[in-house]
Backbone as CSV, one residue per row, in Angstrom:
resi,resn,N_x,N_y,N_z,CA_x,CA_y,CA_z,C_x,C_y,C_z
1,UNK,145.901,98.725,67.114,147.251,98.247,66.804,148.212,99.431,66.820
2,UNK,149.320,99.269,67.537,150.337,100.325,67.608,151.684,99.723,67.257
3,UNK,152.642,100.573,66.914,153.970,100.097,66.529,155.003,100.639,67.506
4,UNK,155.971,99.799,67.839,157.038,100.178,68.756,158.378,99.938,68.063
5,UNK,159.237,100.973,68.024,160.543,100.875,67.373,161.541,100.244,68.339
6,UNK,162.160,99.129,67.903,163.202,98.483,68.688,164.421,98.285,67.792
7,UNK,165.331,99.237,67.812,166.488,99.186,66.925,166.038,99.334,65.484
8,UNK,166.440,98.382,64.635,166.057,98.430,63.223,164.692,97.793,62.987
9,UNK,164.135,97.122,64.003,162.869,96.417,63.844,161.717,97.213,64.441
10,UNK,160.551,97.030,63.838,159.334,97.641,64.350,158.432,96.525,64.862
11,UNK,158.148,96.518,66.143,157.313,95.491,66.745,155.910,96.033,66.977
12,UNK,154.924,95.297,66.488,153.542,95.713,66.648,153.004,95.209,67.978
13,UNK,152.133,95.982,68.577,151.500,95.567,69.823,150.066,96.078,69.851
14,UNK,149.240,95.396,70.639,147.838,95.763,70.753,147.650,96.798,71.850
15,UNK,146.839,97.799,71.569,146.469,98.788,72.560,144.953,98.872,72.637
16,UNK,144.446,99.381,73.741,143.002,99.448,73.959,142.389,100.545,73.096
17,UNK,141.319,100.187,72.387,140.505,101.158,71.658,139.441,101.647,72.646
18,UNK,139.486,102.899,73.080,138.584,103.370,74.139,137.103,103.156,73.816
19,UNK,136.716,103.389,72.564,135.306,103.258,72.203,134.879,101.796,72.238
20,UNK,135.674,100.928,71.618,135.320,99.507,71.606,135.420,98.921,73.007
21,UNK,136.351,99.421,73.814,136.490,98.916,75.183,135.224,99.178,75.981
22,UNK,134.606,100.343,75.802,133.364,100.648,76.506,132.243,99.711,76.071
23,UNK,132.240,99.361,74.773,131.229,98.422,74.276,131.429,97.051,74.910
24,UNK,132.680,96.613,74.997,132.969,95.308,75.615,132.512,95.301,77.071
25,UNK,132.828,96.360,77.800,132.404,96.437,79.211,130.885,96.425,79.326
26,UNK,130.215,97.101,78.399,128.752,97.119,78.406,128.192,95.728,78.165
27,UNK,128.784,94.991,77.212,128.307,93.642,76.906,128.424,92.744,78.133
28,UNK,129.534,92.812,78.820,129.717,91.980,80.014,128.782,92.429,81.147
29,UNK,128.570,93.730,81.248,127.665,94.231,82.291,126.240,93.763,82.043
30,UNK,125.824,93.797,80.787,124.480,93.321,80.455,124.359,91.815,80.690
31,UNK,125.446,91.083,80.383,125.412,89.632,80.558,125.352,89.238,82.025
32,UNK,125.999,90.023,82.881,126.064,89.665,84.296,124.946,90.294,85.127
33,UNK,124.541,91.512,84.763,123.562,92.232,85.589,122.314,92.660,84.828
34,UNK,122.444,92.819,83.513,121.316,93.304,82.742,121.188,94.806,82.812
35,UNK,120.015,95.293,82.424,119.745,96.734,82.428,118.608,97.012,83.401
36,UNK,118.849,97.873,84.363,117.837,98.155,85.360,117.540,96.930,86.203
37,UNK,116.267,96.543,86.235,115.843,95.376,87.006,115.639,94.143,86.126
38,UNK,116.171,94.176,84.917,115.925,93.067,83.984,116.641,91.793,84.392
39,UNK,117.720,91.922,85.156,118.523,90.756,85.479,119.439,90.416,84.319
40,UNK,120.289,89.390,84.461,121.235,89.027,83.392,120.521,88.831,82.060
41,UNK,121.129,89.322,81.004,120.530,89.253,79.674,121.220,88.180,78.846
42,UNK,120.446,87.549,77.965,120.995,86.552,77.055,121.658,87.197,75.854
43,UNK,122.322,86.382,75.077,123.080,86.892,73.925,122.171,87.609,72.934
44,UNK,121.011,87.023,72.655,120.107,87.652,71.694,119.569,88.971,72.231
45,UNK,119.253,89.015,73.527,118.763,90.254,74.125,119.842,91.330,74.105
46,UNK,121.086,90.935,74.354,122.194,91.897,74.294,122.346,92.430,72.872
47,UNK,122.227,91.538,71.889,122.333,91.953,70.482,121.251,92.973,70.142
48,UNK,120.018,92.701,70.544,118.920,93.647,70.286,119.160,94.975,70.999
49,UNK,119.669,94.897,72.213,119.941,96.104,72.996,120.960,96.994,72.283
50,UNK,122.031,96.410,71.812,123.088,97.179,71.148,122.592,97.792,69.845
51,UNK,121.907,96.989,69.034,121.449,97.487,67.736,120.345,98.532,67.885
52,UNK,119.485,98.362,68.888,118.410,99.332,69.108,118.969,100.697,69.490
53,UNK,120.125,100.727,70.107,120.759,101.987,70.516,121.832,102.428,69.522
54,UNK,121.856,101.770,68.370,122.778,102.124,67.284,124.242,102.047,67.726
55,UNK,124.533,101.099,68.622,125.915,100.849,69.016,126.513,99.898,67.990
56,UNK,127.619,100.274,67.403,128.186,99.536,66.279,129.406,98.713,66.681
57,UNK,129.741,97.755,65.812,130.957,96.976,66.006,132.168,97.850,65.712
58,UNK,133.347,97.319,65.952,134.572,98.078,65.701,134.690,98.466,64.240
59,UNK,134.107,97.656,63.334,134.161,97.945,61.898,133.003,98.812,61.432
60,UNK,132.125,99.203,62.346,131.020,100.081,61.982,129.754,99.361,61.572
61,UNK,129.704,98.029,61.693,128.517,97.281,61.308,127.597,97.011,62.488
62,UNK,126.455,96.388,62.187,125.526,96.007,63.245,126.035,94.765,63.961
63,UNK,125.649,94.644,65.215,126.028,93.455,65.972,125.138,92.280,65.582
64,UNK,125.742,91.095,65.563,125.014,89.855,65.388,125.237,88.975,66.604
65,UNK,124.448,87.921,66.704,124.578,87.015,67.841,125.990,86.445,67.915
66,UNK,126.554,86.103,66.750,127.895,85.520,66.728,128.941,86.496,67.246
67,UNK,128.834,87.782,66.888,129.835,88.760,67.325,129.729,89.019,68.831
68,UNK,128.501,89.014,69.366,128.337,89.180,70.809,128.884,87.960,71.544
69,UNK,128.603,86.777,71.008,129.120,85.546,71.606,130.645,85.557,71.619
70,UNK,131.249,86.070,70.548,132.715,86.131,70.471,133.278,87.048,71.549
71,UNK,132.621,88.189,71.775,133.085,89.102,72.818,133.045,88.413,74.178
72,UNK,131.993,87.644,74.428,131.819,87.007,75.730,132.738,85.803,75.937
73,UNK,133.432,85.362,74.905,134.289,84.174,75.041,135.743,84.445,74.654
74,UNK,136.080,85.659,74.298,137.424,85.974,73.812,138.328,86.362,74.970
75,UNK,139.421,85.633,75.128,140.326,85.887,76.251,141.154,87.152,76.078
76,UNK,141.129,87.747,74.898,141.875,88.991,74.680,141.448,90.054,75.680
77,UNK,140.170,90.052,76.067,139.652,91.110,76.923,140.064,90.952,78.385
78,UNK,140.687,89.818,78.733,141.261,89.687,80.076,142.792,89.719,80.013
79,UNK,143.325,90.141,78.862,144.764,90.335,78.745,145.527,89.191,78.124
80,UNK,144.805,88.210,77.528,145.467,87.054,76.910,145.020,86.944,75.452
81,UNK,145.772,87.590,74.575,145.422,87.557,73.152,146.004,86.297,72.518
82,UNK,145.134,85.450,72.005,145.558,84.179,71.420,145.643,84.297,69.896
83,UNK,146.698,83.744,69.317,146.818,83.674,67.862,147.486,82.356,67.502
84,UNK,147.599,82.106,66.198,148.090,80.815,65.723,147.235,79.689,66.305
85,UNK,145.924,79.889,66.226,144.992,78.945,66.844,144.536,77.852,65.886
86,UNK,144.921,77.946,64.618,144.517,76.940,63.633,145.727,76.432,62.859
87,UNK,145.645,75.187,62.440,146.686,74.612,61.605,146.663,75.300,60.243
88,UNK,147.806,75.809,59.784,147.825,76.595,58.549,147.546,75.759,57.304
89,UNK,147.660,74.437,57.402,147.391,73.567,56.257,145.947,73.078,56.248
90,UNK,145.495,72.524,57.369,144.146,71.929,57.425,143.087,72.921,57.863
91,UNK,143.501,74.040,58.468,142.599,75.053,59.014,141.776,74.522,60.174
92,UNK,142.162,73.393,60.727,141.483,72.855,61.897,141.985,73.565,63.151
93,UNK,141.097,73.685,64.143,141.466,74.350,65.384,142.492,73.528,66.159
94,UNK,143.473,74.223,66.713,144.483,73.564,67.520,144.014,73.474,68.979
95,UNK,144.551,72.545,69.747,144.270,72.528,71.183,144.771,73.818,71.834
96,UNK,144.110,74.246,72.906,144.495,75.500,73.550,145.946,75.488,73.998
97,UNK,146.459,74.317,74.358,147.845,74.229,74.821,148.839,74.627,73.727
98,UNK,148.417,74.547,72.469,149.306,74.877,71.355,149.121,76.308,70.855
99,UNK,148.209,77.065,71.454,147.990,78.448,71.034,149.173,79.318,71.455
100,UNK,149.470,80.304,70.654,150.434,81.330,71.045,149.664,82.424,71.788
101,UNK,150.146,82.820,72.950,149.447,83.791,73.789,150.338,85.009,74.008
102,UNK,149.748,86.177,73.769,150.478,87.431,73.973,149.740,88.252,75.023
103,UNK,150.479,88.769,75.969,149.868,89.598,77.004,149.530,90.977,76.441
104,UNK,148.303,91.403,76.725,147.816,92.709,76.264,147.103,93.380,77.433
105,UNK,146.853,94.681,77.356,146.137,95.359,78.436,144.719,94.793,78.576
106,UNK,144.285,94.406,79.774,142.943,93.855,79.956,141.872,94.938,79.956
107,UNK,140.661,94.532,79.601,139.515,95.439,79.603,138.549,95.071,80.727
108,UNK,138.405,93.786,80.996,137.540,93.311,82.069,138.371,92.459,83.020
109,UNK,137.784,92.162,84.162,138.511,91.348,85.134,138.337,89.872,84.818
110,UNK,139.280,89.085,85.330,139.201,87.644,85.118,137.981,87.055,85.818
111,UNK,137.582,87.649,86.945,136.403,87.168,87.672,135.143,87.354,86.832
112,UNK,135.042,88.490,86.158,133.884,88.733,85.289,133.857,87.724,84.139
113,UNK,135.027,87.492,83.561,135.111,86.554,82.434,134.688,85.151,82.868
114,UNK,135.204,84.701,84.018,134.874,83.358,84.496,133.388,83.231,84.836
115,UNK,132.808,84.286,85.354,131.380,84.254,85.681,130.536,84.082,84.423
116,UNK,130.929,84.761,83.364,130.200,84.634,82.096,130.391,83.238,81.510
117,UNK,131.609,82.689,81.575,131.847,81.355,81.036,131.031,80.313,81.781
118,UNK,130.920,80.476,83.103,130.129,79.537,83.893,128.666,79.578,83.472
119,UNK,128.169,80.777,83.185,126.777,80.900,82.748,126.580,80.279,81.371
120,UNK,127.548,80.474,80.480,127.440,79.886,79.144,127.433,78.359,79.210
121,UNK,128.256,77.809,80.081,128.340,76.355,80.194,127.112,75.740,80.843
122,UNK,126.289,76.576,81.459,125.059,76.063,82.073,124.057,75.603,81.019
123,UNK,124.330,75.974,79.758,123.511,75.538,78.618,122.070,75.995,78.711
124,UNK,121.867,77.138,79.333,120.530,77.722,79.367,120.239,78.326,78.011
125,UNK,119.041,78.132,77.441,118.737,78.672,76.108,118.946,80.172,75.997
126,UNK,118.743,80.937,77.088,118.884,82.396,76.977,120.352,82.825,76.947
127,UNK,121.271,81.860,77.264,122.689,82.175,77.231,123.392,81.604,76.024
128,UNK,122.891,80.466,75.548,123.621,79.774,74.494,123.295,80.340,73.131
129,UNK,124.283,80.345,72.251,124.096,80.775,70.877,123.162,79.814,70.166
130,UNK,122.071,80.286,69.509,121.165,79.375,68.804,121.937,78.502,67.834
131,UNK,121.594,77.235,67.808,122.342,76.261,67.016,121.643,76.032,65.681
132,UNK,122.386,76.180,64.631,121.851,75.877,63.302,122.022,74.386,63.063
133,UNK,120.936,73.717,62.737,120.994,72.280,62.507,121.699,72.017,61.192
134,UNK,122.708,71.143,61.210,123.520,70.906,60.024,122.993,69.762,59.173
135,UNK,121.995,69.040,59.674,121.459,67.929,58.912,120.671,68.407,57.703
136,UNK,120.374,67.492,56.781,119.643,67.873,55.570,118.213,68.301,55.879
137,UNK,117.782,69.399,55.327,116.415,69.893,55.473,115.881,70.253,54.093
138,UNK,114.569,70.302,53.996,113.930,70.461,52.690,114.227,71.808,52.048
139,UNK,114.213,72.889,52.829,114.243,74.230,52.248,115.548,74.986,52.469
140,UNK,116.503,74.399,53.180,117.767,75.088,53.423,118.482,75.384,52.105
141,UNK,118.811,76.662,51.907,119.531,77.065,50.702,118.647,77.475,49.547
142,UNK,117.328,77.212,49.654,116.423,77.585,48.541,115.266,78.454,49.012
143,UNK,115.201,78.734,50.308,114.118,79.550,50.850,114.720,80.839,51.407
144,UNK,114.119,81.987,51.056,114.689,83.273,51.436,113.621,84.170,52.064
145,UNK,114.084,85.073,52.924,113.202,85.993,53.629,112.617,87.010,52.651
146,UNK,111.279,87.229,52.728,110.631,88.186,51.837,110.928,89.625,52.232
147,UNK,111.361,89.856,53.467,111.604,91.225,53.938,112.977,91.744,53.537
148,UNK,114.032,90.911,53.733,115.391,91.391,53.471,116.145,90.567,52.432
149,UNK,115.593,89.419,52.037,116.262,88.574,51.055,117.291,87.632,51.645
150,UNK,117.457,87.652,52.964,118.408,86.751,53.607,117.914,85.311,53.575
151,UNK,118.850,84.363,53.656,118.481,82.952,53.626,117.715,82.578,54.894
152,UNK,116.734,81.700,54.733,116.021,81.160,55.883,116.811,79.958,56.402
153,UNK,117.128,79.975,57.668,117.914,78.899,58.258,117.119,78.232,59.372
154,UNK,117.514,77.011,59.690,116.798,76.234,60.696,117.371,76.512,62.076
155,UNK,116.493,76.779,63.024,116.883,76.991,64.409,116.056,76.056,65.296
156,UNK,116.627,75.699,66.428,115.927,74.798,67.341,115.781,75.445,68.713
157,UNK,114.803,74.963,69.444,114.594,75.383,70.838,114.271,74.154,71.673
158,UNK,114.459,74.326,72.973,114.187,73.242,73.916,114.954,71.975,73.543
159,UNK,116.251,72.147,73.224,117.079,70.993,72.926,116.684,70.249,71.664
160,UNK,116.122,70.957,70.693,115.739,70.323,69.432,114.297,69.874,69.386
161,UNK,113.539,70.097,70.465,112.132,69.676,70.493,111.289,70.489,69.513
162,UNK,111.612,71.774,69.372,110.892,72.647,68.446,111.868,73.129,67.381
163,UNK,111.421,73.092,66.111,112.290,73.462,64.995,111.591,74.521,64.150
164,UNK,112.351,75.538,63.771,111.788,76.687,63.059,112.700,77.095,61.905
165,UNK,112.070,77.660,60.868,112.816,78.388,59.847,112.741,79.865,60.228
166,UNK,113.891,80.517,60.264,113.913,81.938,60.585,114.908,82.650,59.684
167,UNK,114.695,83.932,59.483,115.595,84.740,58.651,116.973,84.776,59.302
168,UNK,118.015,84.501,58.530,119.366,84.475,59.087,119.795,85.857,59.579
169,UNK,119.327,86.910,58.914,119.647,88.266,59.367,119.016,88.537,60.722
170,UNK,117.750,88.142,60.868,117.063,88.320,62.148,117.714,87.484,63.234
171,UNK,118.158,86.281,62.875,118.793,85.409,63.864,120.096,86.001,64.365
172,UNK,120.830,86.707,63.479,122.119,87.288,63.870,121.963,88.623,64.585
173,UNK,121.037,89.467,64.088,120.981,90.852,64.541,119.709,91.204,65.298
174,UNK,118.773,90.277,65.389,117.526,90.572,66.066,116.566,91.353,65.182
175,UNK,115.490,91.863,65.790,114.451,92.558,65.023,114.954,93.843,64.382
176,UNK,116.005,94.435,64.937,116.533,95.654,64.330,117.195,95.365,62.992
177,UNK,117.643,94.123,62.785,118.245,93.743,61.512,117.203,93.387,60.467
178,UNK,116.147,92.692,60.885,115.066,92.310,59.983,113.859,91.922,60.828
179,UNK,112.691,92.300,60.366,111.454,91.986,61.087,110.756,90.775,60.489
180,UNK,111.498,89.962,59.748,110.908,88.802,59.080,110.319,87.794,60.058
181,UNK,109.530,86.882,59.517,108.815,85.912,60.335,109.702,84.736,60.724
182,UNK,109.341,84.089,61.809,109.895,82.801,62.207,108.760,81.793,62.116
183,UNK,108.926,80.767,61.274,107.833,79.844,60.963,108.214,78.433,61.401
184,UNK,107.309,77.710,62.062,107.595,76.314,62.402,107.981,75.517,61.163
185,UNK,108.989,74.682,61.284,109.524,73.955,60.140,108.456,73.122,59.439
186,UNK,107.688,72.347,60.189,106.683,71.469,59.584,105.640,72.272,58.817
187,UNK,105.225,73.398,59.377,104.185,74.221,58.738,104.665,74.774,57.400
188,UNK,105.900,75.320,57.364,106.412,75.907,56.125,106.683,74.837,55.079
189,UNK,107.278,73.718,55.475,107.574,72.660,54.508,106.289,72.068,53.933
190,UNK,105.266,71.917,54.764,103.994,71.381,54.273,103.342,72.352,53.291
191,UNK,103.416,73.672,53.593,102.838,74.677,52.693,103.548,74.668,51.343
192,UNK,104.877,74.568,51.355,105.643,74.543,50.108,105.335,73.274,49.316
193,UNK,105.270,72.126,49.996,104.982,70.864,49.311,103.590,70.878,48.694
194,UNK,102.607,71.415,49.424,101.235,71.498,48.895,101.180,72.404,47.672
195,UNK,101.900,73.516,47.726,101.895,74.439,46.587,102.542,73.794,45.360
196,UNK,103.662,73.112,45.569,104.327,72.443,44.449,103.440,71.353,43.860
197,UNK,102.758,70.619,44.725,101.864,69.567,44.238,100.749,70.163,43.398
198,UNK,100.184,71.282,43.862,99.105,71.934,43.119,99.600,72.450,41.774
199,UNK,100.817,73.040,41.752,101.342,73.568,40.504,101.722,72.457,39.536
200,UNK,102.375,71.425,40.023,102.884,70.376,39.142,101.785,69.457,38.629
201,UNK,100.776,69.201,39.458,99.725,68.255,39.078,98.483,68.939,38.521
202,UNK,98.567,70.218,38.216,97.448,70.917,37.590,97.173,70.300,36.211
203,UNK,95.916,69.909,35.901,95.605,69.218,34.632,96.071,69.973,33.393
204,UNK,95.849,71.272,33.353,96.269,72.050,32.186,97.791,72.041,32.030
205,UNK,98.478,72.138,33.143,99.943,72.117,33.089,100.437,70.758,32.615
206,UNK,99.833,69.682,33.137,100.235,68.345,32.721,99.981,68.134,31.231
207,UNK,98.833,68.653,30.722,98.516,68.518,29.302,99.566,69.246,28.447
208,UNK,99.905,70.473,28.859,100.906,71.237,28.109,102.262,70.532,28.135
209,UNK,102.632,69.967,29.291,103.904,69.267,29.396,103.938,68.033,28.501
210,UNK,102.827,67.272,28.458,102.776,66.081,27.617,102.837,66.454,26.148
211,UNK,102.176,67.551,25.762,102.236,68.005,24.368,103.683,68.330,23.976
212,UNK,104.401,68.997,24.874,105.795,69.324,24.585,106.650,68.072,24.473
213,UNK,106.400,67.100,25.354,107.163,65.854,25.313,106.925,65.112,24.003
214,UNK,105.640,65.029,23.575,105.315,64.328,22.325,105.908,65.042,21.113
215,UNK,105.874,66.389,21.155,106.431,67.156,20.044,107.931,66.929,19.927
216,UNK,108.624,66.951,21.048,110.074,66.717,21.034,110.397,65.277,20.620
217,UNK,109.544,64.346,21.015,109.778,62.955,20.620,109.626,62.789,19.116
218,UNK,108.623,63.474,18.521,108.425,63.408,17.085,109.625,63.987,16.342
219,UNK,110.142,65.133,16.850,111.317,65.740,16.233,112.522,64.808,16.326
220,UNK,112.658,64.146,17.459,113.778,63.232,17.645,113.675,62.040,16.695
221,UNK,112.441,61.520,16.517,112.249,60.387,15.601,112.584,60.770,14.165
222,UNK,112.154,61.965,13.743,112.457,62.411,12.386,113.966,62.582,12.199
223,UNK,114.604,63.153,13.188,116.052,63.320,13.106,116.744,61.962,13.038
224,UNK,116.239,60.998,13.813,116.850,59.668,13.821,116.659,58.966,12.473
225,UNK,115.457,59.085,11.878,115.221,58.466,10.566,116.134,59.066,9.501
226,UNK,116.296,60.394,9.524,117.199,61.032,8.571,118.636,60.577,8.758
227,UNK,119.044,60.409,10.021,120.398,59.958,10.308,120.618,58.526,9.806
228,UNK,119.624,57.668,10.014,119.729,56.274,9.558,119.823,56.212,8.036
229,UNK,119.013,57.043,7.337,119.050,57.068,5.880,120.424,57.508,5.368
230,UNK,120.999,58.499,6.031,122.319,58.975,5.643,123.372,57.878,5.853
231,UNK,123.271,57.147,6.949,124.215,56.062,7.213,124.093,54.959,6.156
232,UNK,122.876,54.620,5.776,122.672,53.586,4.746,123.262,54.016,3.410
233,UNK,123.113,55.289,3.092,123.677,55.810,1.847,125.194,55.681,1.849
234,UNK,125.825,56.008,2.966,127.285,55.909,3.061,127.749,54.457,2.974
235,UNK,126.967,53.551,3.568,127.317,52.128,3.488,127.259,51.645,2.048
236,UNK,126.218,52.048,1.324,126.073,51.636,-0.076,127.233,52.164,-0.917
237,UNK,127.627,53.413,-0.670,128.726,53.985,-1.429,130.034,53.252,-1.117
238,UNK,130.240,52.918,0.146,131.462,52.206,0.516,131.491,50.816,-0.096
239,UNK,130.354,50.111,-0.092,130.297,48.771,-0.683,130.553,48.822,-2.184
240,UNK,130.041,49.857,-2.838,130.246,49.987,-4.283,131.726,50.167,-4.615
241,UNK,132.443,50.910,-3.781,133.860,51.114,-4.034,134.670,49.851,-3.775
242,UNK,134.221,49.029,-2.846,134.961,47.818,-2.503,134.610,46.631,-3.397
243,UNK,133.501,46.679,-4.114,133.052,45.550,-4.929,133.998,45.379,-6.130
244,UNK,134.459,44.114,-6.472,135.364,43.887,-7.625,134.640,44.171,-8.945
245,UNK,135.329,44.645,-9.982,134.672,44.959,-11.268,134.156,43.696,-11.962
246,UNK,133.091,43.841,-12.786,132.506,42.723,-13.542,133.467,42.285,-14.678
247,UNK,133.180,41.038,-15.322,134.054,40.488,-16.357,134.131,41.408,-17.572
248,UNK,132.994,41.952,-18.009,132.988,42.849,-19.178,133.804,44.088,-18.919
249,UNK,133.723,44.586,-17.706,134.502,45.780,-17.371,135.990,45.476,-17.425
250,UNK,136.382,44.240,-16.995,137.800,43.892,-17.015,138.313,43.792,-18.451
251,UNK,137.471,43.192,-19.371,137.902,43.044,-20.767,138.056,44.400,-21.440
252,UNK,137.100,45.313,-21.193,137.189,46.632,-21.806,138.429,47.380,-21.316
253,UNK,138.738,47.230,-20.040,139.946,47.881,-19.517,141.203,47.270,-20.159
254,UNK,141.177,45.935,-20.414,142.332,45.275,-21.007,142.537,45.751,-22.441
255,UNK,141.436,45.923,-23.193,141.536,46.391,-24.573,142.096,47.813,-24.623
256,UNK,141.657,48.665,-23.686,142.156,50.060,-23.675,143.651,50.066,-23.397
257,UNK,144.075,49.166,-22.541,145.507,49.078,-22.229,146.313,48.672,-23.452
258,UNK,145.790,47.694,-24.294,146.531,47.232,-25.471,146.586,48.329,-26.544
259,UNK,145.487,49.103,-26.648,145.468,50.172,-27.672,146.521,51.221,-27.329
260,UNK,146.683,51.486,-26.093,147.711,52.449,-25.712,149.106,51.929,-25.965
261,UNK,149.260,50.630,-25.848,150.581,50.038,-26.077,150.922,50.106,-27.553
């Protein structure tokens, strides 16, 4: 970001960051040609390549699949910087026709950009960003990687035919981010369910749980009996205050009144 003085106003404009520009060119080169004789590389392979060589993002962090995907789809690198792309109230994405576009210095050619977009639209698994399944799953949000502590998320392959739990850090950054395992969904869920069944239905555990339940029930019953007794006492006291005085009591009160007179 650079600033340009125009009279009393300062107008900001985007300029090329030489270091980040080289990274962008490398990402597109790997996507279109690969390294050596490898041929075009997929997003995950590019992510592993960058992190293995300690190439960092503009902010100094490790690359993830999402950040590489963003580089390969961002029109800023062909000289069209888009902003105001979301509704400021709903935060929903606006149609491209409503985007504000500012011309900036390009880093790659439009032909390179279009070639990458065509490959992405081919929906080949090695090009497409792995899709996290948004439907309800047994362990999402409660299962974590033992290596790095990252959440285990669901990933699919072959159009959803195969489903796996994998470390979210590994999914974003590759093996350089975390060497955690990728486990078939059915296998991990069955192992967790079997373990819970063994723990919950263990005879000793069930006996201890029932003892606690009976003990708490006994305490509750005693508390309830004491509460009922207290209520009965209050009712008796209230009835005594509301009950009219007996005839002898009325005569004695009348005599005391006459003596005072």
